[in-house]
Structure formats: C-alpha cells, structure tokens
PDB file of C-alpha atoms in Angstrom:
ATOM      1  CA  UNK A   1     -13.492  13.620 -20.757  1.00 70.00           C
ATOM      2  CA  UNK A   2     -11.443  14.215 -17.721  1.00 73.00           C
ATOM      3  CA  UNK A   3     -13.658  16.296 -16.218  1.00 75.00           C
ATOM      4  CA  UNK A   4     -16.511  13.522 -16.534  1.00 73.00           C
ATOM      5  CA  UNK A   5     -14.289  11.544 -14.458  1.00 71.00           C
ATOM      6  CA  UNK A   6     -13.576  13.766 -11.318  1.00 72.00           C
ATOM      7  CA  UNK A   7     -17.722  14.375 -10.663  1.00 68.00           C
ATOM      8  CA  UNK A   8     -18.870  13.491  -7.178  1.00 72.00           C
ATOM      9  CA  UNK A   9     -20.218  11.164  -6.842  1.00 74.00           C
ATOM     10  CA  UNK A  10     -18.140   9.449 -10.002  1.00 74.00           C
ATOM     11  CA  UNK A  11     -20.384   8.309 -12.807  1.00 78.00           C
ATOM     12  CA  UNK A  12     -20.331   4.634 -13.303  1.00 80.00           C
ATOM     13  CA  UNK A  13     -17.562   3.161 -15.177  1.00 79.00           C
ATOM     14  CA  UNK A  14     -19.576   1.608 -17.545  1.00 83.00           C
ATOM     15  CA  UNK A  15     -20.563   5.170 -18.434  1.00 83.00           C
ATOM     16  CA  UNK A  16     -17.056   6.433 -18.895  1.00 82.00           C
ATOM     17  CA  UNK A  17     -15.211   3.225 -20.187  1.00 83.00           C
ATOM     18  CA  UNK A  18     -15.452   4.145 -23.415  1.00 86.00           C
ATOM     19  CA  UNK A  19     -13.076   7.006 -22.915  1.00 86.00           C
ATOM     20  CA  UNK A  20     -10.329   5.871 -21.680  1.00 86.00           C
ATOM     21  CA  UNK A  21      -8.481   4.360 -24.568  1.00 89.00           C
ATOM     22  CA  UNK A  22      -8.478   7.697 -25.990  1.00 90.00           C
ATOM     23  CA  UNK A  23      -7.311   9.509 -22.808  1.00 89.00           C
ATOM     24  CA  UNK A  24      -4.369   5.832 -22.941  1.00 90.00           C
ATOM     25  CA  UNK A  25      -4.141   7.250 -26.727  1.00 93.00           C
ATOM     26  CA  UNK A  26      -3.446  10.930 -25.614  1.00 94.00           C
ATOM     27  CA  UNK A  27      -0.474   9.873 -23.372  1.00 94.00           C
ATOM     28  CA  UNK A  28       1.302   8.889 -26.408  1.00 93.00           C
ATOM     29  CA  UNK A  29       1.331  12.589 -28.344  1.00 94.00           C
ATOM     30  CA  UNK A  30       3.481  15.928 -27.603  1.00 93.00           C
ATOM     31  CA  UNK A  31       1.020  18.121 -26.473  1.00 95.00           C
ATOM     32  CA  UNK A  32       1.715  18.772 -22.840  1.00 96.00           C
ATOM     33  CA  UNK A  33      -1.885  20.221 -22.016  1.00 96.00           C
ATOM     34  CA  UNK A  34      -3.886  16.876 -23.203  1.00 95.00           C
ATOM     35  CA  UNK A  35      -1.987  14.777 -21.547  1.00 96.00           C
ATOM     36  CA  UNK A  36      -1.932  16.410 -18.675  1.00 96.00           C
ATOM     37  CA  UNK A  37      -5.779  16.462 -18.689  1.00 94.00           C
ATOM     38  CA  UNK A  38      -5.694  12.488 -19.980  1.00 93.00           C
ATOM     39  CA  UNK A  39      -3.523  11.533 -16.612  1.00 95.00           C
ATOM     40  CA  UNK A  40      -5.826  13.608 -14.127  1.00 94.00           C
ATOM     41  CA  UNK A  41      -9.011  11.889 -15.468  1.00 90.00           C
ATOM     42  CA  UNK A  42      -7.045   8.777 -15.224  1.00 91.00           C
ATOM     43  CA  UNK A  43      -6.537   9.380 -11.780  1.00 91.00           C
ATOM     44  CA  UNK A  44      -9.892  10.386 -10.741  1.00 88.00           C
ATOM     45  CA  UNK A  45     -10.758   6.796 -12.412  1.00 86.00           C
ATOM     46  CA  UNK A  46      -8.013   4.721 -10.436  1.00 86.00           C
ATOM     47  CA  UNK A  47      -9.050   6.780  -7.166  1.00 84.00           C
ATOM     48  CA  UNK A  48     -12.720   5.077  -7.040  1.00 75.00           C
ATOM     49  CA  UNK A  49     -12.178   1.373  -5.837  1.00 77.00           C
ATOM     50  CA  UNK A  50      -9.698  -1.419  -6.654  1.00 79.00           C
ATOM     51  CA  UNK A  51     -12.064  -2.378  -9.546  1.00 79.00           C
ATOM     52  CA  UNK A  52     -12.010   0.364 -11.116  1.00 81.00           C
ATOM     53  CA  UNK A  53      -8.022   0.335 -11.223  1.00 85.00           C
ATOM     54  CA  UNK A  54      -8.396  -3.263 -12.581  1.00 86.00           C
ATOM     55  CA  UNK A  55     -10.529  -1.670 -15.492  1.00 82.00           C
ATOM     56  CA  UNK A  56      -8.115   0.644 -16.072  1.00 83.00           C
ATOM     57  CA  UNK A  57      -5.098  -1.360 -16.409  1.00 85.00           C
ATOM     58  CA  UNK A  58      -6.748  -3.191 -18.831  1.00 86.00           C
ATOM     59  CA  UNK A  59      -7.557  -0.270 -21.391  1.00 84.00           C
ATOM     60  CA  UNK A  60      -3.982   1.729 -20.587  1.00 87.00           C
ATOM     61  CA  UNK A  61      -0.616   1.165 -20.327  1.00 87.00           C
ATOM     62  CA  UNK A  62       0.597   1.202 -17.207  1.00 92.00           C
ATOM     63  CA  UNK A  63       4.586   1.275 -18.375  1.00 93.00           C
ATOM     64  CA  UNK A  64       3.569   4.479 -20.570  1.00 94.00           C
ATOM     65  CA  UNK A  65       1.791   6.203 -16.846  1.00 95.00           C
ATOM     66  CA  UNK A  66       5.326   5.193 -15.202  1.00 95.00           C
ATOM     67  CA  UNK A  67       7.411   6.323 -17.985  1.00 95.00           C
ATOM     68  CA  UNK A  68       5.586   9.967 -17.110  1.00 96.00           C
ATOM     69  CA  UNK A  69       6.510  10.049 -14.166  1.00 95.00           C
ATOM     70  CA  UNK A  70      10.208  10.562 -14.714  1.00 91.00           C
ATOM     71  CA  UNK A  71       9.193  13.583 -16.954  1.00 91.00           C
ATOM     72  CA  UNK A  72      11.011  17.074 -16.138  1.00 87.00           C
ATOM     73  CA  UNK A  73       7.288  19.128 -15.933  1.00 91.00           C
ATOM     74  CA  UNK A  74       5.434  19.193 -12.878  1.00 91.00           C
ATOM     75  CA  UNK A  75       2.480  19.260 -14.621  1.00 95.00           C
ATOM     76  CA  UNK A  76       2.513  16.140 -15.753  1.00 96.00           C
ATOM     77  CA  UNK A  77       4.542  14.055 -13.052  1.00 95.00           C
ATOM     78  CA  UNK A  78       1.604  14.677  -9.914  1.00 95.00           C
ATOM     79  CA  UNK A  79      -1.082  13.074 -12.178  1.00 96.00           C
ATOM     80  CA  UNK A  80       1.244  10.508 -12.997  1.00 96.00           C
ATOM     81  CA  UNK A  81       2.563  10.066 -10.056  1.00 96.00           C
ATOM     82  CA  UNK A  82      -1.209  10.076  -8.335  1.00 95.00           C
ATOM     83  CA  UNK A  83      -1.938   6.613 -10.756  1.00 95.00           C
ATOM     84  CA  UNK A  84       0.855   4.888  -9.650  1.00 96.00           C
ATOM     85  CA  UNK A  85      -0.225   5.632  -6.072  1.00 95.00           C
ATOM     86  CA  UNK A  86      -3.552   4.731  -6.417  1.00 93.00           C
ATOM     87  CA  UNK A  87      -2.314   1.537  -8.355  1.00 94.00           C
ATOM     88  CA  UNK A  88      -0.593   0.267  -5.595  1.00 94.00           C
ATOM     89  CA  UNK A  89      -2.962   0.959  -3.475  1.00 92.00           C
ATOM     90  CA  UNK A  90      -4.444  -1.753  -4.732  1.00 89.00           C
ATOM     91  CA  UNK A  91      -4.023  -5.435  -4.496  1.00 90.00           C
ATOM     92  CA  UNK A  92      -0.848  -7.777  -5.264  1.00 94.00           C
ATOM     93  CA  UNK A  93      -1.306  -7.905  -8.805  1.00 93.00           C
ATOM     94  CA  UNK A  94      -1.770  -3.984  -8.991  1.00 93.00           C
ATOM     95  CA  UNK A  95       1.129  -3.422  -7.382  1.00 95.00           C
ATOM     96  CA  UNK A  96       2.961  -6.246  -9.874  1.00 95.00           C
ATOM     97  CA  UNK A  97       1.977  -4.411 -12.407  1.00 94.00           C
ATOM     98  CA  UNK A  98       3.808  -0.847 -11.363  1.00 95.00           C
ATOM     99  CA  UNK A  99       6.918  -2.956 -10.392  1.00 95.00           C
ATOM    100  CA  UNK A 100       6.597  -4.397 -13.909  1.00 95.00           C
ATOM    101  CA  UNK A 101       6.661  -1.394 -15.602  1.00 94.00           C
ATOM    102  CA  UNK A 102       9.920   0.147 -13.798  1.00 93.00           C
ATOM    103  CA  UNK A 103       8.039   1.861 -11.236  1.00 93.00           C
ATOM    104  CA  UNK A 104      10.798   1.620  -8.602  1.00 92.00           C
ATOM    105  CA  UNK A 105      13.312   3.773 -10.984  1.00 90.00           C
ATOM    106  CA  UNK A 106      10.314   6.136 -11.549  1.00 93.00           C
ATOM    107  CA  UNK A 107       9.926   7.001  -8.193  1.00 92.00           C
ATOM    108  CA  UNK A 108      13.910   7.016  -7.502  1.00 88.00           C
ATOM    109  CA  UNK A 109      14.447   9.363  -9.975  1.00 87.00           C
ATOM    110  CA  UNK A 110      11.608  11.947  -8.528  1.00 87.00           C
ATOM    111  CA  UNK A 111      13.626  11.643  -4.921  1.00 83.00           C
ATOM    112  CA  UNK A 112      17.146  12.031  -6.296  1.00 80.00           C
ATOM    113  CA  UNK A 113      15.616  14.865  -8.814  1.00 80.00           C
ATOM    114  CA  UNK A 114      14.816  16.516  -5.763  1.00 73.00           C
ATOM    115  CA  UNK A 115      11.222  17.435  -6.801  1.00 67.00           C
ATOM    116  CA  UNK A 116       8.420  19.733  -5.051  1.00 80.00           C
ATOM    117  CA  UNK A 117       7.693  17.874  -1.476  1.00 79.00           C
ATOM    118  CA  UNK A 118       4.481  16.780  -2.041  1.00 83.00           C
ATOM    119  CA  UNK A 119       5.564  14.425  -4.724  1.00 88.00           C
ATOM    120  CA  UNK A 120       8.146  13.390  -2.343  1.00 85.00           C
ATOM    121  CA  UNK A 121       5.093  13.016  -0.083  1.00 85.00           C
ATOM    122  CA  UNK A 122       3.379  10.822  -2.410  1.00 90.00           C
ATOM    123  CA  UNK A 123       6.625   9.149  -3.362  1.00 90.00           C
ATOM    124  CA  UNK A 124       6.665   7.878   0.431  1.00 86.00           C
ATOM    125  CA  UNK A 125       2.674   6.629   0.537  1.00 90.00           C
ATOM    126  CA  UNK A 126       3.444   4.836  -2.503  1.00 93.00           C
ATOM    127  CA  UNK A 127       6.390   3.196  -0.944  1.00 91.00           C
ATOM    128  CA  UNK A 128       4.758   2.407   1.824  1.00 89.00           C
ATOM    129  CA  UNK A 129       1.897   0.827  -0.035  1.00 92.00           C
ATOM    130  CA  UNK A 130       4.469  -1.308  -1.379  1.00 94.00           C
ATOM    131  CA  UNK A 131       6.003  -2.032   1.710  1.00 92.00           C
ATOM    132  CA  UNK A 132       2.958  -3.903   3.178  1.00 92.00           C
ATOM    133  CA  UNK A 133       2.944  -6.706   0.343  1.00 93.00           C
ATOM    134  CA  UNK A 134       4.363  -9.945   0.273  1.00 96.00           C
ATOM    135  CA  UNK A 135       8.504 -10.623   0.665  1.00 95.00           C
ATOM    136  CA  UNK A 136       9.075  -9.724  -3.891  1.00 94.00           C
ATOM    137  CA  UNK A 137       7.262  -6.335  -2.794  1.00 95.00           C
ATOM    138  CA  UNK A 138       9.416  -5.942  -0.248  1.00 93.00           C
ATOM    139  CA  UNK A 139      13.083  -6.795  -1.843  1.00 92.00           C
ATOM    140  CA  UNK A 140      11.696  -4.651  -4.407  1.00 91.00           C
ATOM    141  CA  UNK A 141      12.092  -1.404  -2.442  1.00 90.00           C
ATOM    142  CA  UNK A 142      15.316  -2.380  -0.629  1.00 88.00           C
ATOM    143  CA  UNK A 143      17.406  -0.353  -2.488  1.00 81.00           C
ATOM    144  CA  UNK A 144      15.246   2.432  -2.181  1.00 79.00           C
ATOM    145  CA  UNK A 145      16.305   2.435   1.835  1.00 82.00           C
ATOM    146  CA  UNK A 146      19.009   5.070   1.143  1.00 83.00           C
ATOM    147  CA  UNK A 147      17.779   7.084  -0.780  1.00 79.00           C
ATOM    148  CA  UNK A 148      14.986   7.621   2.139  1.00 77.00           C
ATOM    149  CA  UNK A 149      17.468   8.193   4.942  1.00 79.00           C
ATOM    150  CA  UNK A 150      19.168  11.042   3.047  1.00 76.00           C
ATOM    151  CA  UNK A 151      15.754  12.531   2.247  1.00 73.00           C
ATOM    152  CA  UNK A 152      14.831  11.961   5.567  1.00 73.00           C
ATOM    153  CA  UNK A 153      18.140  13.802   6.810  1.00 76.00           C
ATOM    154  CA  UNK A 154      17.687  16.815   4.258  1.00 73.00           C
ATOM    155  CA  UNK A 155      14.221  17.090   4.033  1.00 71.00           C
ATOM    156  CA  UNK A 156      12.387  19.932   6.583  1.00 74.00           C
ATOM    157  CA  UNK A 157       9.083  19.011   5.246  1.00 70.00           C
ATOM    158  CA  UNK A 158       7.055  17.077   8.194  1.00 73.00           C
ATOM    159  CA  UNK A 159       4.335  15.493   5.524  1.00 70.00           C
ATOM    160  CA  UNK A 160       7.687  14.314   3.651  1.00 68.00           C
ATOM    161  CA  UNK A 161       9.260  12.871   6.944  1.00 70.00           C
ATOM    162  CA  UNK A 162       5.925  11.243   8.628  1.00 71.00           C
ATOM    163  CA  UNK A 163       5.560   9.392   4.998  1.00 64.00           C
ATOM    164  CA  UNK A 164       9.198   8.614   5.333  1.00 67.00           C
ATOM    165  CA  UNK A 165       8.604   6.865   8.846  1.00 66.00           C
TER     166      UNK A 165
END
C-alpha cells in the first residue's frame, strides 16, 4: 500500500483512499516494520496538496501520528515526523489540528532528545511553518524559543542552524 502512494506522478486519491484506514489501523499494532511502512505512505499522501492532507486527517488520527513522533526508533520518528511537517504546511486548521494533538511536546522532546540533525532540520521547517500563522500559532511556539537558542549554540549542522534562523 505504501508503495502505491509514493509513485510519480501520485495516483489519485480516490484510487488510494480506501487504504488508508488500514495503514491509520497499522499505527496502532507492535510491529515496528508495518508501521513504519503505514507512516511513509502516509507521508507520500500528505506531501501531494493541502487537500489531500484534509483527506487524510479525516481517515487517521492525527494525535496517534504525533504520539510517534516521540518514539525512541529512528525508523519510525522521520515518517512521523515528515506528516506533521507536511500537516502544517498546510492551512490554519491543519496546523490546529497538530497543536491539538500535542504536537509542540512532540517536537520538544525530539530537540531536547538530541536526535539525528535532519530531524532537527525538519523540527525547525515545521516550526517555522507554524510561525507564519495567526497570533494562537504563534504563542503556541513561544516556549519553544529556548530550546532553539541552545540548539542553535550547540548545533554545527548549517541545514539545522539556517532552519533555526
């Protein structure tokens, strides 16, 4: 199923909406290697347009994708992490949605876990992203401010520090 979704050019949703709440269904068991497959099909879905991550978020939990991202295997946190990303790339509401479902903690506890520097990259993008919304999107990364200037002092990674500015 995954691999259905990364073809390009992408098959039309209608053509692979029937899949997803399985792939939704596979984030919810132990085994490491379906899921894994489950969140990059997911994010070859969400990468398409801002309708397509509309479609999505209506077949799979969004606070079970977030929830993923705080997991300890690599594996699994860049495909998670790449959702979330391309969920707030998206409109207002998209973005309300990953805010809803603890997103900020999510992507706090990648930085202070000190994970591989392209997650930190994408950690930044999605911040950003965030940081172009309206005043609640704003106040909702505040805290986050911190955290970014002592990555920003440790990190030697220029792709981590040009996200950072």
């Amino acid at each position: 199923m995954a691999n259905l979704c990364k073809w390009t050019p992408p098959p039309p949703f209608k053509e692979i909406q029937d899949f997803i709440p399985y792939m939704n269904m596979i984030l919810r068991t132990k085994n490491k290697q379906a899921i894994v497959h489950a969140l990059w099909g997911l994010s070859y879905v969400t990468n398409r347009s801002t309708e397509s991550v509309k479609r999505l978020t209506e077949f799979v939990s969004l606070k079970t994708v977030v929830e993923l991202v705080a997991n300890e295997e690599l594996e699994v946190v860049a495909p998670a992490l790449r959702i979330v990303g391309n969920v707030c790339a998206g409109d207002e509401a998209d973005v309300d949605l990953v805010l809803a479902s603890d997103g900020i903690c999510a992507l706090a506890h990648i930085v202070l876990m000190g994970h591989h520097p392209c997650l930190l990259k994408e950690v930044c993008w999605i911040l950003s992203n965030i940081a172009t919304g309206p005043t609640r999107h704003i106040e909702a990364i505040l805290d986050f401010i911190p955290i970014l200037s002592e990555l920003a002092i440790n990190s030697d990674n220029p792709k981590v520090l040009l996200h950072i500015t």
